[in-house]
């Protein structure tokens, strides 16, 4: 704790006098650099966290946390396997699913798609993602489908139009294999928010998918949702062991391992690189305090002769430098919060000024710039900035505390 005398001197040194404008400028630059470094760390780490969380939420929301898939792509007698999975501790939901790459034709154009046959409950869960149309119109035997927004834009498809889904694996005839071409009415257009999904996915009831693909009563896989996504491997290990040789269990970490590992590496690398900005800010604080000590050498000597202890001088300069770091840190948190709140308009403004697509959904997977702030991570950034600011004060503070008043005042 500072005494009233120490606090009074520290406050005076925080605002250098009129004849010390250069020292004030350096101190102001120090605050600015700390502010910018903290703001950059907050912004980048929040965006990286948001990107990972949003990507995970959207992928898991459509595919579940894991899938149970038979060797050969067709799961026979799946009802018993589904019951085993549902009764596994930690599993919250499990449902049959068909996913098959096919082709669609509309207006003389052909596009590759991923056909998804889902249960009525899973189809109904897309209701909050529907942009136009009625997802409830999809029902077994209705011959209606829902498609992604990007696919609709690419082919110029609107609700009510009829598309043709092409299945190369048709029925065998005396004249060869007959390719199946089945017309379906587009009942709804949805937007998941992941570019690849919105561009490729066509959803229809699982019964219609079985009929189209000539699968009988078999399915392609079972999608599983668990209580804790990070422990999905441990939760489904008993199922994987029991179905060994019959089916394979793949969780979201395995299916999207390359993507999420790349995100993790990039996140760590960005934090490490941007941490050097905090180090630069600390050096600015150090340089401003060194200049302040040199400018106040005579004052320090006088205070020593009046009874100020080395400990008091040490506390004064440590408080001065740490306060500069704290002000910069708080300002950085405020700046980072403002930028994150207005991130979409800022991205749009930069794109309009530069004429470049800053956030290309084809590259970034997501259609909007996400953000998710981790309180513990923010606390870590604040602690890093404050600790670096504190360490930067030690050298000039010890220099001031070790000032010899006899040497300084000898010729006064």
mmCIF file of C-alpha atoms in Angstrom:
data_model
loop_
_atom_site.group_PDB
_atom_site.id
_atom_site.type_symbol
_atom_site.label_atom_id
_atom_site.label_comp_id
_atom_site.label_asym_id
_atom_site.label_seq_id
_atom_site.Cartn_x
_atom_site.Cartn_y
_atom_site.Cartn_z
ATOM 1 C CA UNK A 1 0.000 0.000 0.000
ATOM 2 C CA UNK A 2 1.144 3.530 -0.779
ATOM 3 C CA UNK A 3 1.316 6.261 1.814
ATOM 4 C CA UNK A 4 -0.357 9.623 1.026
ATOM 5 C CA UNK A 5 3.098 11.090 0.229
ATOM 6 C CA UNK A 6 3.989 8.248 -2.154
ATOM 7 C CA UNK A 7 0.631 8.413 -3.881
ATOM 8 C CA UNK A 8 0.876 12.206 -4.296
ATOM 9 C CA UNK A 9 4.302 11.932 -5.960
ATOM 10 C CA UNK A 10 3.157 9.026 -8.159
ATOM 11 C CA UNK A 11 0.175 11.060 -9.404
ATOM 12 C CA UNK A 12 2.419 14.016 -10.216
ATOM 13 C CA UNK A 13 4.767 11.765 -12.181
ATOM 14 C CA UNK A 14 1.839 10.298 -14.100
ATOM 15 C CA UNK A 15 1.191 13.765 -15.553
ATOM 16 C CA UNK A 16 4.591 15.367 -16.303
ATOM 17 C CA UNK A 17 4.809 19.155 -16.138
ATOM 18 C CA UNK A 18 4.830 21.709 -18.948
ATOM 19 C CA UNK A 19 8.573 21.508 -19.422
ATOM 20 C CA UNK A 20 8.431 17.732 -19.845
ATOM 21 C CA UNK A 21 6.187 17.487 -22.910
ATOM 22 C CA UNK A 22 8.449 14.892 -24.524
ATOM 23 C CA UNK A 23 8.198 12.607 -21.483
ATOM 24 C CA UNK A 24 4.416 13.056 -21.564
ATOM 25 C CA UNK A 25 4.414 12.152 -25.261
ATOM 26 C CA UNK A 26 6.400 8.969 -24.628
ATOM 27 C CA UNK A 27 4.087 8.037 -21.755
ATOM 28 C CA UNK A 28 1.061 8.648 -23.995
ATOM 29 C CA UNK A 29 2.588 6.453 -26.698
ATOM 30 C CA UNK A 30 3.111 3.763 -24.062
ATOM 31 C CA UNK A 31 -0.564 3.873 -23.117
ATOM 32 C CA UNK A 32 -1.527 3.750 -26.798
ATOM 33 C CA UNK A 33 0.702 0.777 -27.577
ATOM 34 C CA UNK A 34 -0.600 -1.165 -24.570
ATOM 35 C CA UNK A 35 -4.154 -0.317 -25.601
ATOM 36 C CA UNK A 36 -3.644 -1.477 -29.197
ATOM 37 C CA UNK A 37 -1.817 -4.659 -28.209
ATOM 38 C CA UNK A 38 -4.515 -5.683 -25.709
ATOM 39 C CA UNK A 39 -7.287 -4.779 -28.164
ATOM 40 C CA UNK A 40 -5.654 -6.827 -30.931
ATOM 41 C CA UNK A 41 -5.261 -9.832 -28.658
ATOM 42 C CA UNK A 42 -8.882 -9.604 -27.493
ATOM 43 C CA UNK A 43 -10.215 -9.192 -31.047
ATOM 44 C CA UNK A 44 -8.138 -11.921 -32.674
ATOM 45 C CA UNK A 45 -8.618 -14.497 -29.905
ATOM 46 C CA UNK A 46 -12.367 -13.808 -29.701
ATOM 47 C CA UNK A 47 -12.746 -14.178 -33.462
ATOM 48 C CA UNK A 48 -10.688 -17.384 -33.464
ATOM 49 C CA UNK A 49 -12.770 -18.793 -30.592
ATOM 50 C CA UNK A 50 -15.954 -17.709 -32.327
ATOM 51 C CA UNK A 51 -14.848 -19.279 -35.578
ATOM 52 C CA UNK A 52 -14.121 -22.618 -33.902
ATOM 53 C CA UNK A 53 -17.286 -22.590 -31.772
ATOM 54 C CA UNK A 54 -19.548 -21.477 -34.614
ATOM 55 C CA UNK A 55 -18.073 -24.023 -36.984
ATOM 56 C CA UNK A 56 -18.462 -26.769 -34.382
ATOM 57 C CA UNK A 57 -22.041 -25.749 -33.581
ATOM 58 C CA UNK A 58 -23.081 -25.693 -37.221
ATOM 59 C CA UNK A 59 -21.302 -28.924 -38.161
ATOM 60 C CA UNK A 60 -22.588 -30.741 -35.081
ATOM 61 C CA UNK A 61 -26.033 -29.228 -35.510
ATOM 62 C CA UNK A 62 -26.289 -30.854 -38.920
ATOM 63 C CA UNK A 63 -24.205 -34.021 -38.482
ATOM 64 C CA UNK A 64 -24.321 -34.784 -34.772
ATOM 65 C CA UNK A 65 -21.270 -35.422 -32.609
ATOM 66 C CA UNK A 66 -20.545 -38.819 -34.161
ATOM 67 C CA UNK A 67 -21.768 -41.282 -36.764
ATOM 68 C CA UNK A 68 -22.064 -45.075 -36.760
ATOM 69 C CA UNK A 69 -21.501 -46.231 -40.318
ATOM 70 C CA UNK A 70 -21.518 -49.776 -41.686
ATOM 71 C CA UNK A 71 -18.755 -51.126 -43.880
ATOM 72 C CA UNK A 72 -19.990 -50.855 -47.456
ATOM 73 C CA UNK A 73 -22.210 -47.876 -46.753
ATOM 74 C CA UNK A 74 -25.411 -49.749 -45.901
ATOM 75 C CA UNK A 75 -26.500 -50.569 -42.376
ATOM 76 C CA UNK A 76 -28.868 -53.552 -42.267
ATOM 77 C CA UNK A 77 -30.911 -54.444 -39.178
ATOM 78 C CA UNK A 78 -30.104 -51.004 -37.864
ATOM 79 C CA UNK A 79 -32.967 -50.846 -35.356
ATOM 80 C CA UNK A 80 -31.079 -53.009 -32.832
ATOM 81 C CA UNK A 81 -27.908 -50.948 -33.248
ATOM 82 C CA UNK A 82 -29.909 -47.748 -32.831
ATOM 83 C CA UNK A 83 -31.370 -49.057 -29.577
ATOM 84 C CA UNK A 84 -27.893 -49.954 -28.250
ATOM 85 C CA UNK A 85 -26.592 -46.492 -29.077
ATOM 86 C CA UNK A 86 -29.581 -44.742 -27.479
ATOM 87 C CA UNK A 87 -29.116 -46.759 -24.271
ATOM 88 C CA UNK A 88 -25.419 -45.862 -24.002
ATOM 89 C CA UNK A 89 -24.723 -43.580 -20.991
ATOM 90 C CA UNK A 90 -23.912 -40.038 -22.118
ATOM 91 C CA UNK A 91 -25.838 -40.273 -25.419
ATOM 92 C CA UNK A 92 -28.665 -37.750 -25.639
ATOM 93 C CA UNK A 93 -30.023 -38.580 -29.102
ATOM 94 C CA UNK A 94 -29.507 -40.946 -32.029
ATOM 95 C CA UNK A 95 -31.301 -41.130 -35.365
ATOM 96 C CA UNK A 96 -30.944 -42.913 -38.716
ATOM 97 C CA UNK A 97 -29.471 -40.985 -41.612
ATOM 98 C CA UNK A 98 -28.748 -41.435 -45.310
ATOM 99 C CA UNK A 99 -26.113 -39.307 -47.017
ATOM 100 C CA UNK A 100 -25.176 -39.922 -50.635
ATOM 101 C CA UNK A 101 -23.396 -37.856 -53.333
ATOM 102 C CA UNK A 102 -25.673 -37.507 -56.369
ATOM 103 C CA UNK A 103 -26.521 -35.070 -59.141
ATOM 104 C CA UNK A 104 -29.429 -32.711 -59.690
ATOM 105 C CA UNK A 105 -30.637 -31.136 -62.896
ATOM 106 C CA UNK A 106 -32.540 -27.875 -63.332
ATOM 107 C CA UNK A 107 -32.919 -25.577 -66.280
ATOM 108 C CA UNK A 108 -30.490 -27.554 -68.380
ATOM 109 C CA UNK A 109 -27.733 -27.357 -65.748
ATOM 110 C CA UNK A 110 -26.347 -30.161 -63.607
ATOM 111 C CA UNK A 111 -24.767 -29.803 -60.145
ATOM 112 C CA UNK A 112 -23.168 -32.301 -57.760
ATOM 113 C CA UNK A 113 -24.995 -32.501 -54.418
ATOM 114 C CA UNK A 114 -25.080 -34.384 -51.134
ATOM 115 C CA UNK A 115 -28.462 -35.970 -50.655
ATOM 116 C CA UNK A 116 -29.501 -36.237 -47.001
ATOM 117 C CA UNK A 117 -32.360 -38.459 -45.978
ATOM 118 C CA UNK A 118 -33.471 -37.576 -42.444
ATOM 119 C CA UNK A 119 -36.231 -38.541 -40.045
ATOM 120 C CA UNK A 120 -39.261 -36.274 -39.734
ATOM 121 C CA UNK A 121 -37.926 -34.977 -36.393
ATOM 122 C CA UNK A 122 -34.543 -34.064 -37.872
ATOM 123 C CA UNK A 123 -36.185 -32.425 -40.875
ATOM 124 C CA UNK A 124 -38.362 -30.362 -38.512
ATOM 125 C CA UNK A 125 -35.200 -29.168 -36.698
ATOM 126 C CA UNK A 126 -34.259 -27.253 -39.865
ATOM 127 C CA UNK A 127 -37.256 -24.958 -39.376
ATOM 128 C CA UNK A 128 -35.196 -22.191 -37.738
ATOM 129 C CA UNK A 129 -32.761 -22.257 -40.670
ATOM 130 C CA UNK A 130 -35.385 -21.943 -43.401
ATOM 131 C CA UNK A 131 -35.083 -18.709 -45.390
ATOM 132 C CA UNK A 132 -38.161 -19.180 -47.549
ATOM 133 C CA UNK A 133 -40.765 -21.902 -47.862
ATOM 134 C CA UNK A 134 -42.254 -24.385 -45.394
ATOM 135 C CA UNK A 135 -40.162 -27.256 -44.059
ATOM 136 C CA UNK A 136 -43.336 -28.882 -42.708
ATOM 137 C CA UNK A 137 -44.363 -29.600 -46.314
ATOM 138 C CA UNK A 138 -41.724 -32.331 -46.435
ATOM 139 C CA UNK A 139 -43.263 -35.640 -45.540
ATOM 140 C CA UNK A 140 -42.883 -39.257 -46.491
ATOM 141 C CA UNK A 141 -44.158 -39.721 -50.061
ATOM 142 C CA UNK A 142 -44.615 -35.980 -50.646
ATOM 143 C CA UNK A 143 -41.840 -35.909 -53.246
ATOM 144 C CA UNK A 144 -40.656 -32.584 -51.881
ATOM 145 C CA UNK A 145 -37.154 -31.493 -50.830
ATOM 146 C CA UNK A 146 -35.371 -28.615 -49.110
ATOM 147 C CA UNK A 147 -32.175 -27.170 -50.590
ATOM 148 C CA UNK A 148 -29.415 -24.766 -49.460
ATOM 149 C CA UNK A 149 -29.426 -21.091 -50.357
ATOM 150 C CA UNK A 150 -26.179 -21.198 -52.338
ATOM 151 C CA UNK A 151 -27.405 -24.100 -54.441
ATOM 152 C CA UNK A 152 -30.650 -22.225 -55.103
ATOM 153 C CA UNK A 153 -28.693 -19.126 -56.150
ATOM 154 C CA UNK A 154 -26.300 -21.073 -58.366
ATOM 155 C CA UNK A 155 -29.095 -22.761 -60.317
ATOM 156 C CA UNK A 156 -31.754 -20.052 -60.009
ATOM 157 C CA UNK A 157 -34.124 -22.315 -58.107
ATOM 158 C CA UNK A 158 -37.151 -20.921 -56.276
ATOM 159 C CA UNK A 159 -39.681 -22.470 -53.934
ATOM 160 C CA UNK A 160 -42.218 -24.379 -56.012
ATOM 161 C CA UNK A 161 -39.777 -25.247 -58.818
ATOM 162 C CA UNK A 162 -39.207 -28.873 -59.743
ATOM 163 C CA UNK A 163 -35.692 -30.303 -59.776
ATOM 164 C CA UNK A 164 -34.564 -33.684 -61.017
ATOM 165 C CA UNK A 165 -32.345 -35.820 -58.800
ATOM 166 C CA UNK A 166 -30.179 -38.230 -60.759
ATOM 167 C CA UNK A 167 -29.087 -41.550 -59.260
ATOM 168 C CA UNK A 168 -26.510 -43.280 -61.504
ATOM 169 C CA UNK A 169 -27.096 -46.573 -59.658
ATOM 170 C CA UNK A 170 -30.433 -47.408 -61.217
ATOM 171 C CA UNK A 171 -32.189 -50.685 -61.895
ATOM 172 C CA UNK A 172 -30.614 -53.327 -64.091
ATOM 173 C CA UNK A 173 -32.431 -54.060 -67.370
ATOM 174 C CA UNK A 174 -31.698 -56.332 -70.329
ATOM 175 C CA UNK A 175 -30.269 -53.264 -72.033
ATOM 176 C CA UNK A 176 -27.995 -52.272 -69.094
ATOM 177 C CA UNK A 177 -28.392 -50.139 -66.002
ATOM 178 C CA UNK A 178 -31.185 -47.609 -66.175
ATOM 179 C CA UNK A 179 -30.238 -44.338 -64.491
ATOM 180 C CA UNK A 180 -32.943 -43.130 -62.130
ATOM 181 C CA UNK A 181 -34.134 -39.561 -62.659
ATOM 182 C CA UNK A 182 -36.791 -38.573 -60.144
ATOM 183 C CA UNK A 183 -38.486 -35.138 -60.064
ATOM 184 C CA UNK A 184 -38.977 -33.375 -56.710
ATOM 185 C CA UNK A 185 -40.658 -30.104 -55.828
ATOM 186 C CA UNK A 186 -38.608 -27.604 -53.818
ATOM 187 C CA UNK A 187 -40.656 -26.893 -50.691
ATOM 188 C CA UNK A 188 -38.095 -24.859 -48.699
ATOM 189 C CA UNK A 189 -34.729 -23.136 -48.996
ATOM 190 C CA UNK A 190 -32.531 -23.152 -45.879
ATOM 191 C CA UNK A 191 -29.279 -21.527 -44.796
ATOM 192 C CA UNK A 192 -27.069 -23.389 -42.339
ATOM 193 C CA UNK A 193 -24.318 -20.739 -42.463
ATOM 194 C CA UNK A 194 -21.564 -23.049 -43.714
ATOM 195 C CA UNK A 195 -20.861 -22.350 -47.348
ATOM 196 C CA UNK A 196 -20.223 -25.954 -48.431
ATOM 197 C CA UNK A 197 -23.439 -27.175 -46.815
ATOM 198 C CA UNK A 198 -25.558 -24.386 -48.265
ATOM 199 C CA UNK A 199 -24.080 -25.072 -51.689
ATOM 200 C CA UNK A 200 -24.378 -28.875 -51.776
ATOM 201 C CA UNK A 201 -27.033 -30.222 -49.417
ATOM 202 C CA UNK A 202 -30.479 -31.406 -50.478
ATOM 203 C CA UNK A 203 -32.670 -32.705 -47.637
ATOM 204 C CA UNK A 204 -35.657 -35.017 -47.943
ATOM 205 C CA UNK A 205 -37.451 -37.542 -45.714
ATOM 206 C CA UNK A 206 -35.552 -40.765 -45.138
ATOM 207 C CA UNK A 207 -38.309 -42.912 -46.663
ATOM 208 C CA UNK A 208 -38.087 -40.992 -49.931
ATOM 209 C CA UNK A 209 -34.293 -41.311 -49.859
ATOM 210 C CA UNK A 210 -34.533 -45.080 -49.417
ATOM 211 C CA UNK A 211 -36.897 -45.273 -52.379
ATOM 212 C CA UNK A 212 -34.685 -43.081 -54.572
ATOM 213 C CA UNK A 213 -31.516 -45.017 -53.732
ATOM 214 C CA UNK A 214 -33.217 -48.436 -53.871
ATOM 215 C CA UNK A 215 -32.017 -49.206 -50.340
ATOM 216 C CA UNK A 216 -35.093 -51.020 -49.081
ATOM 217 C CA UNK A 217 -35.231 -50.666 -45.298
ATOM 218 C CA UNK A 218 -31.482 -50.164 -44.823
ATOM 219 C CA UNK A 219 -29.857 -46.845 -43.941
ATOM 220 C CA UNK A 220 -26.462 -45.274 -44.454
ATOM 221 C CA UNK A 221 -25.513 -44.393 -40.895
ATOM 222 C CA UNK A 222 -26.704 -43.404 -37.435
ATOM 223 C CA UNK A 223 -25.925 -39.908 -36.204
ATOM 224 C CA UNK A 224 -25.311 -39.552 -32.483
ATOM 225 C CA UNK A 225 -25.471 -36.566 -30.132
ATOM 226 C CA UNK A 226 -23.786 -36.752 -26.722
ATOM 227 C CA UNK A 227 -23.812 -34.671 -23.532
ATOM 228 C CA UNK A 228 -20.176 -33.552 -23.748
ATOM 229 C CA UNK A 229 -18.747 -33.198 -27.290
ATOM 230 C CA UNK A 230 -15.170 -33.139 -25.973
ATOM 231 C CA UNK A 231 -15.656 -36.601 -24.404
ATOM 232 C CA UNK A 232 -17.469 -38.174 -27.341
ATOM 233 C CA UNK A 233 -14.688 -40.749 -27.852
ATOM 234 C CA UNK A 234 -14.914 -42.014 -24.275
ATOM 235 C CA UNK A 235 -18.711 -42.075 -24.337
ATOM 236 C CA UNK A 236 -18.949 -44.110 -27.531
ATOM 237 C CA UNK A 237 -15.996 -46.417 -26.867
ATOM 238 C CA UNK A 238 -18.258 -49.287 -25.644
ATOM 239 C CA UNK A 239 -20.362 -48.979 -28.821
ATOM 240 C CA UNK A 240 -17.252 -48.963 -31.004
ATOM 241 C CA UNK A 241 -15.907 -52.103 -29.312
ATOM 242 C CA UNK A 242 -19.236 -53.921 -29.563
ATOM 243 C CA UNK A 243 -19.683 -53.102 -33.262
ATOM 244 C CA UNK A 244 -16.080 -53.924 -34.244
ATOM 245 C CA UNK A 245 -16.092 -55.642 -37.628
ATOM 246 C CA UNK A 246 -19.685 -54.628 -38.290
ATOM 247 C CA UNK A 247 -19.607 -50.849 -38.248
ATOM 248 C CA UNK A 248 -17.196 -48.015 -37.532
ATOM 249 C CA UNK A 249 -17.781 -45.140 -35.121
ATOM 250 C CA UNK A 250 -16.335 -41.776 -36.214
ATOM 251 C CA UNK A 251 -16.684 -38.667 -34.039
ATOM 252 C CA UNK A 252 -16.547 -35.016 -35.047
ATOM 253 C CA UNK A 253 -12.889 -34.789 -34.056
ATOM 254 C CA UNK A 254 -11.959 -37.548 -36.479
ATOM 255 C CA UNK A 255 -14.209 -36.432 -39.325
ATOM 256 C CA UNK A 256 -13.031 -32.802 -39.170
ATOM 257 C CA UNK A 257 -9.598 -33.408 -37.616
ATOM 258 C CA UNK A 258 -7.599 -31.504 -40.241
ATOM 259 C CA UNK A 259 -9.839 -28.447 -39.985
ATOM 260 C CA UNK A 260 -9.958 -28.191 -36.187
ATOM 261 C CA UNK A 261 -6.258 -29.014 -35.747
ATOM 262 C CA UNK A 262 -5.407 -26.254 -38.216
ATOM 263 C CA UNK A 263 -7.637 -23.854 -36.272
ATOM 264 C CA UNK A 264 -5.948 -24.789 -32.998
ATOM 265 C CA UNK A 265 -2.457 -24.333 -34.439
ATOM 266 C CA UNK A 266 -3.438 -20.987 -35.958
ATOM 267 C CA UNK A 267 -4.991 -19.880 -32.662
ATOM 268 C CA UNK A 268 -1.844 -20.663 -30.667
ATOM 269 C CA UNK A 269 0.404 -19.101 -33.303
ATOM 270 C CA UNK A 270 -1.664 -15.896 -33.406
ATOM 271 C CA UNK A 271 -1.613 -15.568 -29.623
ATOM 272 C CA UNK A 272 2.160 -16.110 -29.540
ATOM 273 C CA UNK A 273 2.786 -13.589 -32.320
ATOM 274 C CA UNK A 274 0.489 -10.915 -30.924
ATOM 275 C CA UNK A 275 1.961 -11.343 -27.441
ATOM 276 C CA UNK A 276 5.079 -9.648 -28.789
ATOM 277 C CA UNK A 277 3.005 -6.485 -29.128
ATOM 278 C CA UNK A 278 2.561 -6.533 -25.353
ATOM 279 C CA UNK A 279 6.334 -6.919 -25.022
ATOM 280 C CA UNK A 280 6.837 -3.884 -27.270
ATOM 281 C CA UNK A 281 4.369 -1.957 -25.118
ATOM 282 C CA UNK A 282 6.342 -2.952 -22.007
ATOM 283 C CA UNK A 283 9.546 -1.595 -23.558
ATOM 284 C CA UNK A 284 7.732 1.683 -24.237
ATOM 285 C CA UNK A 285 6.782 1.887 -20.563
ATOM 286 C CA UNK A 286 10.369 1.112 -19.599
ATOM 287 C CA UNK A 287 11.772 3.825 -21.878
ATOM 288 C CA UNK A 288 9.306 6.451 -20.616
ATOM 289 C CA UNK A 289 10.162 5.630 -16.984
ATOM 290 C CA UNK A 290 13.903 5.751 -17.677
ATOM 291 C CA UNK A 291 13.450 9.207 -19.190
ATOM 292 C CA UNK A 292 11.302 10.236 -16.227
ATOM 293 C CA UNK A 293 13.950 9.058 -13.742
ATOM 294 C CA UNK A 294 16.665 10.990 -15.597
ATOM 295 C CA UNK A 295 14.502 14.110 -15.676
ATOM 296 C CA UNK A 296 13.625 13.810 -11.972
ATOM 297 C CA UNK A 297 17.092 12.903 -10.669
ATOM 298 C CA UNK A 298 17.407 16.184 -8.720
ATOM 299 C CA UNK A 299 13.899 15.786 -7.268
ATOM 300 C CA UNK A 300 14.699 12.228 -6.236
ATOM 301 C CA UNK A 301 17.897 13.354 -4.494
ATOM 302 C CA UNK A 302 16.001 16.069 -2.619
ATOM 303 C CA UNK A 303 13.344 13.583 -1.499
ATOM 304 C CA UNK A 304 16.092 11.270 -0.253
ATOM 305 C CA UNK A 305 17.670 14.048 1.813
ATOM 306 C CA UNK A 306 14.225 14.858 3.253
ATOM 307 C CA UNK A 307 13.818 11.299 4.505
ATOM 308 C CA UNK A 308 12.236 9.389 1.634
ATOM 309 C CA UNK A 309 13.386 5.769 1.769
ATOM 310 C CA UNK A 310 14.553 3.603 -1.114
ATOM 311 C CA UNK A 311 11.419 1.525 -0.634
ATOM 312 C CA UNK A 312 9.218 4.614 -1.055
ATOM 313 C CA UNK A 313 10.937 5.601 -4.315
ATOM 314 C CA UNK A 314 10.683 2.048 -5.565
ATOM 315 C CA UNK A 315 6.953 1.981 -4.860
ATOM 316 C CA UNK A 316 6.426 5.395 -6.499
ATOM 317 C CA UNK A 317 7.972 4.442 -9.846
ATOM 318 C CA UNK A 318 6.521 0.934 -9.880
ATOM 319 C CA UNK A 319 3.078 2.444 -9.269
ATOM 320 C CA UNK A 320 3.605 5.026 -12.012
ATOM 321 C CA UNK A 321 4.596 2.470 -14.643
ATOM 322 C CA UNK A 322 2.020 -0.119 -13.630
ATOM 323 C CA UNK A 323 -0.721 2.510 -13.702
ATOM 324 C CA UNK A 324 0.258 3.419 -17.259
ATOM 325 C CA UNK A 325 -0.021 -0.282 -18.159
ATOM 326 C CA UNK A 326 -3.360 -0.629 -16.356
ATOM 327 C CA UNK A 327 -4.842 2.415 -18.119
ATOM 328 C CA UNK A 328 -3.698 1.051 -21.476
ATOM 329 C CA UNK A 329 -5.086 -2.396 -20.646
ATOM 330 C CA UNK A 330 -8.519 -1.095 -19.677
ATOM 331 C CA UNK A 331 -8.619 1.130 -22.754
ATOM 332 C CA UNK A 332 -7.613 -1.876 -24.868
ATOM 333 C CA UNK A 333 -10.442 -3.965 -23.434
ATOM 334 C CA UNK A 334 -12.904 -1.180 -24.210
ATOM 335 C CA UNK A 335 -11.558 -0.743 -27.757
ATOM 336 C CA UNK A 336 -11.601 -4.486 -28.383
ATOM 337 C CA UNK A 337 -15.204 -4.741 -27.161
ATOM 338 C CA UNK A 338 -16.326 -1.907 -29.432
ATOM 339 C CA UNK A 339 -14.607 -3.398 -32.480
ATOM 340 C CA UNK A 340 -16.100 -6.846 -31.796
ATOM 341 C CA UNK A 341 -19.579 -5.352 -31.365
ATOM 342 C CA UNK A 342 -19.366 -3.488 -34.683
ATOM 343 C CA UNK A 343 -17.277 -6.142 -36.496
ATOM 344 C CA UNK A 344 -19.761 -6.743 -39.321
ATOM 345 C CA UNK A 345 -20.153 -3.044 -40.284
ATOM 346 C CA UNK A 346 -16.358 -2.633 -40.024
ATOM 347 C CA UNK A 347 -15.758 -5.586 -42.364
ATOM 348 C CA UNK A 348 -18.345 -4.191 -44.774
ATOM 349 C CA UNK A 349 -16.763 -0.731 -44.662
ATOM 350 C CA UNK A 350 -13.264 -2.084 -45.329
ATOM 351 C CA UNK A 351 -14.588 -4.198 -48.202
ATOM 352 C CA UNK A 352 -16.362 -1.167 -49.693
ATOM 353 C CA UNK A 353 -13.274 1.058 -49.399
ATOM 354 C CA UNK A 354 -10.757 -1.478 -50.723
ATOM 355 C CA UNK A 355 -13.046 -3.164 -53.217
ATOM 356 C CA UNK A 356 -11.940 -6.554 -51.889
ATOM 357 C CA UNK A 357 -13.984 -9.358 -50.332
ATOM 358 C CA UNK A 358 -12.576 -9.414 -46.788
ATOM 359 C CA UNK A 359 -14.674 -12.319 -45.538
ATOM 360 C CA UNK A 360 -15.120 -14.728 -48.418
ATOM 361 C CA UNK A 361 -17.482 -17.529 -47.290
ATOM 362 C CA UNK A 362 -16.024 -19.862 -49.926
ATOM 363 C CA UNK A 363 -12.688 -19.698 -48.073
ATOM 364 C CA UNK A 364 -13.851 -19.163 -44.481
ATOM 365 C CA UNK A 365 -16.683 -21.766 -44.519
ATOM 366 C CA UNK A 366 -18.923 -19.411 -42.500
ATOM 367 C CA UNK A 367 -21.044 -16.688 -44.093
ATOM 368 C CA UNK A 368 -20.513 -14.160 -41.261
ATOM 369 C CA UNK A 369 -17.586 -13.127 -39.063
ATOM 370 C CA UNK A 370 -18.125 -14.892 -35.712
ATOM 371 C CA UNK A 371 -16.971 -13.880 -32.249
ATOM 372 C CA UNK A 372 -17.054 -15.624 -28.884
ATOM 373 C CA UNK A 373 -15.252 -14.154 -25.883
ATOM 374 C CA UNK A 374 -13.759 -16.483 -23.294
ATOM 375 C CA UNK A 375 -13.659 -14.734 -19.865
ATOM 376 C CA UNK A 376 -10.681 -16.820 -18.721
ATOM 377 C CA UNK A 377 -8.792 -15.944 -21.878
ATOM 378 C CA UNK A 378 -9.541 -12.248 -21.395
ATOM 379 C CA UNK A 379 -8.296 -12.562 -17.815
ATOM 380 C CA UNK A 380 -5.106 -14.150 -19.144
ATOM 381 C CA UNK A 381 -4.578 -11.280 -21.608
ATOM 382 C CA UNK A 382 -5.146 -8.700 -18.849
ATOM 383 C CA UNK A 383 -2.713 -10.501 -16.526
ATOM 384 C CA UNK A 384 -0.114 -10.738 -19.307
ATOM 385 C CA UNK A 385 -0.324 -6.999 -19.994
ATOM 386 C CA UNK A 386 -0.196 -6.062 -16.297
ATOM 387 C CA UNK A 387 2.674 -8.443 -15.484
ATOM 388 C CA UNK A 388 4.724 -7.203 -18.458
ATOM 389 C CA UNK A 389 4.007 -3.606 -17.442
ATOM 390 C CA UNK A 390 5.075 -4.370 -13.872
ATOM 391 C CA UNK A 391 8.308 -6.050 -14.971
ATOM 392 C CA UNK A 392 9.108 -3.071 -17.199
ATOM 393 C CA UNK A 393 9.005 -0.770 -14.171
ATOM 394 C CA UNK A 394 11.565 -2.670 -12.107
ATOM 395 C CA UNK A 395 14.767 -1.428 -13.734
ATOM 396 C CA UNK A 396 13.925 2.314 -13.689
ATOM 397 C CA UNK A 397 12.414 1.972 -10.199
ATOM 398 C CA UNK A 398 15.580 0.365 -8.803
ATOM 399 C CA UNK A 399 17.610 2.998 -10.659
ATOM 400 C CA UNK A 400 15.644 5.734 -8.927
ATOM 401 C CA UNK A 401 15.810 4.015 -5.537
ATOM 402 C CA UNK A 402 19.599 3.681 -5.774
ATOM 403 C CA UNK A 403 20.164 7.343 -6.589
ATOM 404 C CA UNK A 404 22.932 8.788 -4.410
ATOM 405 C CA UNK A 405 21.781 12.253 -3.228
ATOM 406 C CA UNK A 406 25.373 13.262 -2.362
ATOM 407 C CA UNK A 407 26.578 12.740 -5.920
ATOM 408 C CA UNK A 408 23.571 14.515 -7.422
ATOM 409 C CA UNK A 409 23.547 17.569 -5.106
ATOM 410 C CA UNK A 410 27.315 18.007 -4.793
ATOM 411 C CA UNK A 411 27.445 20.913 -7.224
ATOM 412 C CA UNK A 412 23.984 22.353 -6.502
#
